[in-house]
Coordinates of C-alpha atoms in Angstrom, one line a residue:
M11 CA -0.2 0.3 -0.4
E12 CA 1.4 3.4 -0.7
L13 CA 0.2 7.2 0.1
R14 CA -1.3 7.4 -3.5
H15 CA -3.9 4.5 -2.7
L16 CA -4.6 6.4 -0.1
L17 CA -5.1 9.7 -1.4
Y18 CA -6.8 8.4 -4.1
F19 CA -9.5 6.7 -2.0
K20 CA -10.1 9.7 0.2
M21 CA -10.7 11.3 -3.2
V22 CA -12.9 9.0 -4.5
A23 CA -14.8 9.0 -0.8
E24 CA -15.2 12.2 -0.9
E25 CA -16.6 13.1 -4.2
L26 CA -18.6 9.0 -4.4
H27 CA -17.6 9.7 -7.8
F28 CA -14.7 8.4 -10.0
R29 CA -15.2 10.9 -12.4
K30 CA -15.4 13.9 -10.8
A31 CA -12.8 12.6 -8.2
A32 CA -10.0 11.7 -11.4
E33 CA -11.1 15.6 -12.4
K34 CA -10.1 16.8 -8.9
L35 CA -6.7 14.4 -8.8
F36 CA -5.8 15.8 -12.3
I37 CA -5.6 11.6 -14.2
S38 CA -7.3 9.8 -15.8
Q39 CA -11.0 7.6 -14.9
P40 CA -9.1 4.4 -15.6
P41 CA -5.8 3.9 -13.5
L42 CA -7.6 5.2 -10.6
S43 CA -10.7 2.3 -10.9
R44 CA -7.4 0.4 -11.1
Q45 CA -5.5 2.1 -8.3
I46 CA -8.8 1.7 -6.5
K47 CA -8.8 -1.5 -7.4
E48 CA -6.0 -2.6 -6.5
L49 CA -6.4 -1.4 -2.7
E50 CA -9.7 -3.3 -2.3
E51 CA -7.5 -6.1 -3.1
E52 CA -5.2 -5.5 -1.1
L53 CA -7.4 -5.2 2.2
G54 CA -9.2 -8.4 1.1
A55 CA -12.2 -5.7 1.2
Q56 CA -14.7 -4.3 -1.1
L57 CA -14.9 -0.5 -0.1
F58 CA -17.4 0.4 -2.5
T59 CA -20.7 -0.4 -3.9
R60 CA -20.6 0.6 -7.8
N61 CA -23.8 0.3 -9.8
N62 CA -24.6 2.8 -13.2
K63 CA -26.3 5.9 -11.0
R64 CA -23.7 5.6 -7.4
V65 CA -20.6 5.4 -5.2
T66 CA -21.5 4.7 -1.6
L67 CA -19.0 3.3 0.3
T68 CA -19.2 -0.2 2.2
S69 CA -19.2 -0.1 6.5
A70 CA -15.4 -1.6 5.6
G71 CA -15.1 2.0 3.5
I72 CA -16.7 4.4 6.1
Y73 CA -14.1 2.9 8.7
F74 CA -10.8 3.3 6.1
K75 CA -12.0 6.3 5.3
K76 CA -11.5 7.7 9.0
E77 CA -8.5 5.7 9.4
V78 CA -7.2 7.2 6.4
E79 CA -8.0 10.9 7.0
E80 CA -6.3 10.6 10.6
I81 CA -3.4 9.1 8.9
L82 CA -3.0 12.2 6.6
T83 CA -3.3 14.3 9.2
R84 CA -0.7 13.3 11.2
I85 CA 1.5 13.3 7.9
N86 CA 0.4 16.6 6.7
K87 CA 1.6 17.3 10.5
T88 CA 4.4 15.2 10.4
K89 CA 5.8 17.3 7.4
N90 CA 4.6 20.5 8.8
T91 CA 7.0 20.1 11.9
V92 CA 10.1 19.2 9.3
K93 CA 9.4 22.4 7.8
Q94 CA 10.0 24.2 11.5
I95 CA 13.4 21.7 12.0
H96 CA 14.1 22.7 9.1
D97 CA 13.9 26.5 8.8
H98 CA 15.5 26.3 12.5
L99 CA 13.1 27.0 14.8
N100 CA 13.6 23.8 16.7
G101 CA 17.5 25.1 18.7
E102 CA 17.3 27.4 21.0
F103 CA 16.0 30.6 21.9
R104 CA 18.1 32.6 25.2
I105 CA 16.5 35.4 26.4
G106 CA 18.7 37.6 29.7
Y107 CA 17.3 38.9 32.5
I108 CA 17.5 41.7 35.3
S109 CA 16.2 41.2 38.6
S110 CA 15.7 44.6 39.2
T111 CA 12.4 44.0 36.5
Y112 CA 9.4 42.6 37.4
H113 CA 8.8 39.7 34.9
P114 CA 4.4 38.3 35.3
L115 CA 4.2 38.9 31.3
L116 CA 7.6 37.4 29.8
M117 CA 6.0 34.1 32.0
E118 CA 2.3 34.8 29.6
V119 CA 5.1 35.5 26.1
L120 CA 7.3 32.4 27.1
K121 CA 3.6 29.7 27.5
E122 CA 2.2 30.9 24.0
M123 CA 5.6 30.9 22.7
R124 CA 5.6 27.9 23.0
V125 CA 2.0 26.6 21.3
H126 CA 4.1 29.0 17.9
F127 CA 7.3 27.1 18.6
P128 CA 6.9 23.5 20.1
Y129 CA 10.4 22.6 19.5
L130 CA 12.0 25.1 20.7
S131 CA 14.2 25.4 23.6
I132 CA 13.9 28.3 25.7
Q133 CA 16.2 29.6 28.4
L134 CA 16.8 32.1 30.8
Y135 CA 18.9 33.6 32.2
E136 CA 19.3 36.2 35.5
L137 CA 21.9 38.4 34.1
P138 CA 22.8 42.3 34.8
T139 CA 22.6 44.4 32.4
Q140 CA 27.4 44.6 31.5
K141 CA 27.1 40.7 30.6
Q142 CA 23.8 41.0 29.1
I143 CA 25.3 42.9 26.2
H144 CA 28.6 41.5 25.9
A145 CA 26.2 37.6 25.9
L146 CA 24.6 39.5 23.5
E147 CA 27.1 41.0 20.7
E148 CA 29.1 37.3 21.4
G149 CA 25.9 35.6 20.3
K150 CA 25.7 33.7 23.6
L151 CA 22.2 35.7 24.1
D152 CA 18.8 36.2 21.3
I153 CA 17.6 38.8 23.6
G154 CA 18.3 41.0 26.9
I155 CA 16.0 42.7 28.6
M156 CA 17.4 45.3 30.8
R157 CA 17.7 49.5 31.4
A158 CA 19.8 51.9 29.7
P159 CA 22.1 53.3 29.0
I160 CA 23.6 50.4 26.6
A161 CA 27.1 52.1 24.9
S162 CA 26.9 49.5 21.5
T163 CA 26.5 49.9 18.0
Q164 CA 26.2 45.9 17.6
L165 CA 23.2 45.9 19.8
T166 CA 19.1 47.8 18.7
L167 CA 17.3 48.8 21.5
N168 CA 13.7 48.9 21.7
T169 CA 13.0 51.3 24.9
L170 CA 9.5 49.2 27.2
F171 CA 8.7 51.9 29.9
H172 CA 10.2 54.5 31.6
D173 CA 10.4 53.9 35.0
P174 CA 10.7 55.9 37.3
F175 CA 12.5 55.5 41.3
I176 CA 11.0 55.1 44.7
A177 CA 12.5 55.2 48.2
V178 CA 12.1 51.6 50.2
L179 CA 11.7 51.6 53.8
P180 CA 11.1 49.2 56.4
A181 CA 7.0 48.4 58.0
N182 CA 8.1 51.0 60.8
S183 CA 9.1 53.7 59.2
P184 CA 7.1 57.2 59.4
Q185 CA 4.6 59.1 56.3
F186 CA 7.0 62.2 55.0
S187 CA 5.4 64.8 53.8
S188 CA 8.1 66.6 51.9
N189 CA 11.1 65.8 50.2
A190 CA 13.2 67.2 51.8
A191 CA 11.7 65.3 55.1
L192 CA 12.1 61.9 53.4
G193 CA 16.2 62.8 52.8
K194 CA 16.7 64.9 56.2
Y195 CA 15.4 60.4 57.2
L196 CA 17.5 58.6 54.2
A197 CA 20.6 59.9 55.5
E198 CA 21.0 58.9 58.4
K199 CA 20.2 55.2 57.4
P200 CA 22.6 52.5 56.2
F201 CA 21.7 51.7 53.2
I202 CA 21.4 48.7 50.7
F203 CA 21.9 48.8 47.3
F204 CA 23.3 46.4 44.6
N205 CA 27.0 46.1 44.4
R206 CA 29.3 48.9 42.1
D207 CA 30.6 46.7 40.0
Y208 CA 27.8 44.2 39.1
A209 CA 25.3 47.2 38.4
P210 CA 27.8 50.4 37.6
A211 CA 25.4 53.0 35.8
Y212 CA 22.5 51.4 38.2
H213 CA 24.6 52.9 41.3
Q214 CA 25.8 55.8 39.7
K215 CA 21.7 56.7 39.8
L216 CA 21.1 56.0 43.6
V217 CA 23.8 58.3 43.4
E218 CA 22.5 60.7 42.0
I219 CA 18.9 60.4 43.6
C220 CA 20.9 60.7 47.1
N221 CA 22.7 63.5 45.4
R222 CA 19.3 65.3 45.2
L223 CA 17.8 64.8 48.2
G224 CA 20.9 66.4 50.3
F225 CA 23.0 63.6 51.3
S226 CA 25.6 60.7 50.2
P227 CA 24.5 57.4 50.4
Q228 CA 25.8 55.2 53.3
L229 CA 26.4 51.9 51.8
S230 CA 25.9 48.8 54.6
H231 CA 25.6 45.9 52.6
E232 CA 24.7 45.4 48.7
A233 CA 23.6 42.3 47.1
N234 CA 23.2 41.4 43.2
N235 CA 19.3 40.4 42.8
V236 CA 16.1 43.0 43.9
H237 CA 14.8 40.5 46.0
S238 CA 17.6 40.0 48.2
I239 CA 17.4 43.8 48.7
L240 CA 13.7 44.3 49.5
R241 CA 14.6 41.6 51.7
L242 CA 17.0 42.8 53.9
V243 CA 14.7 45.7 53.9
E244 CA 12.2 44.0 55.7
S245 CA 14.2 42.7 58.5
G246 CA 15.3 46.7 59.1
A247 CA 18.8 45.9 58.0
G248 CA 18.6 49.4 55.8
V249 CA 16.9 51.4 53.0
S250 CA 16.9 51.6 49.0
I251 CA 15.5 52.9 46.4
L252 CA 14.1 51.2 43.7
P253 CA 12.7 51.0 40.3
H254 CA 8.5 52.5 41.3
S255 CA 7.5 48.8 38.9
L256 CA 8.0 46.3 41.8
K257 CA 6.2 48.4 43.9
E258 CA 2.6 46.2 42.9
H259 CA 4.2 42.7 42.3
Y260 CA 5.9 43.1 46.0
K261 CA 2.8 43.8 48.2
Y262 CA 3.5 40.5 50.8
L263 CA 6.4 41.9 51.9
Q264 CA 6.6 44.0 55.6
I265 CA 8.0 47.4 54.2
N266 CA 7.2 50.7 53.1
F267 CA 7.2 52.4 50.1
A268 CA 7.3 56.5 50.5
D269 CA 6.7 58.5 46.7
L270 CA 9.6 61.7 45.5
K271 CA 8.3 63.9 44.7
N272 CA 8.8 66.3 41.5
L273 CA 11.9 64.5 41.3
S274 CA 12.2 63.5 37.7
I275 CA 15.5 60.7 37.5
Y276 CA 14.2 57.5 35.3
T277 CA 15.7 54.0 34.7
E278 CA 14.8 53.4 30.7
V279 CA 13.9 49.6 31.3
V280 CA 14.8 48.1 26.9
L281 CA 14.6 45.1 25.4
A282 CA 17.7 44.9 22.8
Y283 CA 18.7 42.5 20.7
K284 CA 22.4 42.3 17.8
N285 CA 21.1 44.5 14.7
N286 CA 22.1 40.8 12.5
N287 CA 19.7 38.8 13.9
H288 CA 16.5 37.6 12.0
Q289 CA 15.6 34.9 14.1
E290 CA 11.7 34.0 13.0
A291 CA 11.0 33.7 16.7
L292 CA 12.9 37.1 17.8
Q293 CA 11.1 38.6 16.1
W294 CA 7.8 37.1 17.3
F295 CA 9.0 37.8 20.1
I296 CA 9.9 41.7 20.0
K297 CA 6.1 42.1 18.9
R298 CA 4.6 40.1 21.7
Y299 CA 6.5 41.8 24.2
N300 CA 5.3 44.8 25.6
P301 CA 5.4 46.2 29.3
T302 CA 2.9 49.5 30.7
P303 CA 3.9 50.2 33.8
N304 CA 4.5 53.1 34.5
R305 CA 4.9 54.9 31.1
I306 CA 5.9 58.3 30.7

């Protein structure tokens, strides 16, 4: 039994007319009749009843039609899978991200991506911005979610949103009516923040904000992820200043937040990818991933 036998049978079973089926198959009627007869002989069963007026499926023919449809569907699915593999949609898609951006949308996009690219291996790496830049330039990452500034002529940047800053305080901290009052409070507290070498541009933003509030921060603890910083604040080890977008996503922690009023200092969150990367999965990800928290 060959694939053509199944295709010929399916067409006759749908048309229930040998001449019309032959026309749709672009063959003459005698060869089609001969192929169906060969198929019936191989199966040892009559698939059609024929008379001068009509063609009908036998009980065996009705069962065989259902099986043939399932077989051809599986064959078409296999063909599509083979094409995806040939088109390199079955390799790796490597995503870098920083801990100081919250990623509920990323998780949703990854679920959708699994449906669109079922044979793609998706890998996530939590890396600081500088390491992401080098990994993207060297082809070790396909896309990165990071914070500007990014000095690289090899990368394309898509702005996701601009994120203002907010003071992060222990749960027992007072309320503040002005930046001056908040600055005076912060100046007396030990600071918890990212290591200068780990996130140099981000660290400089902290220094700039504190200077605008009238003091220089005294760093007591350094960490390399935002969750550790927040936990240290919760424990009473100190205070911090972090992106505003994190406020809504850590409500379960016993901490307070204080807005920095009229302090126009922001951090830009971007998607970054190599200029010459035209991977289909990358283009799909760029179009789909577009968060908008605290957009200004």
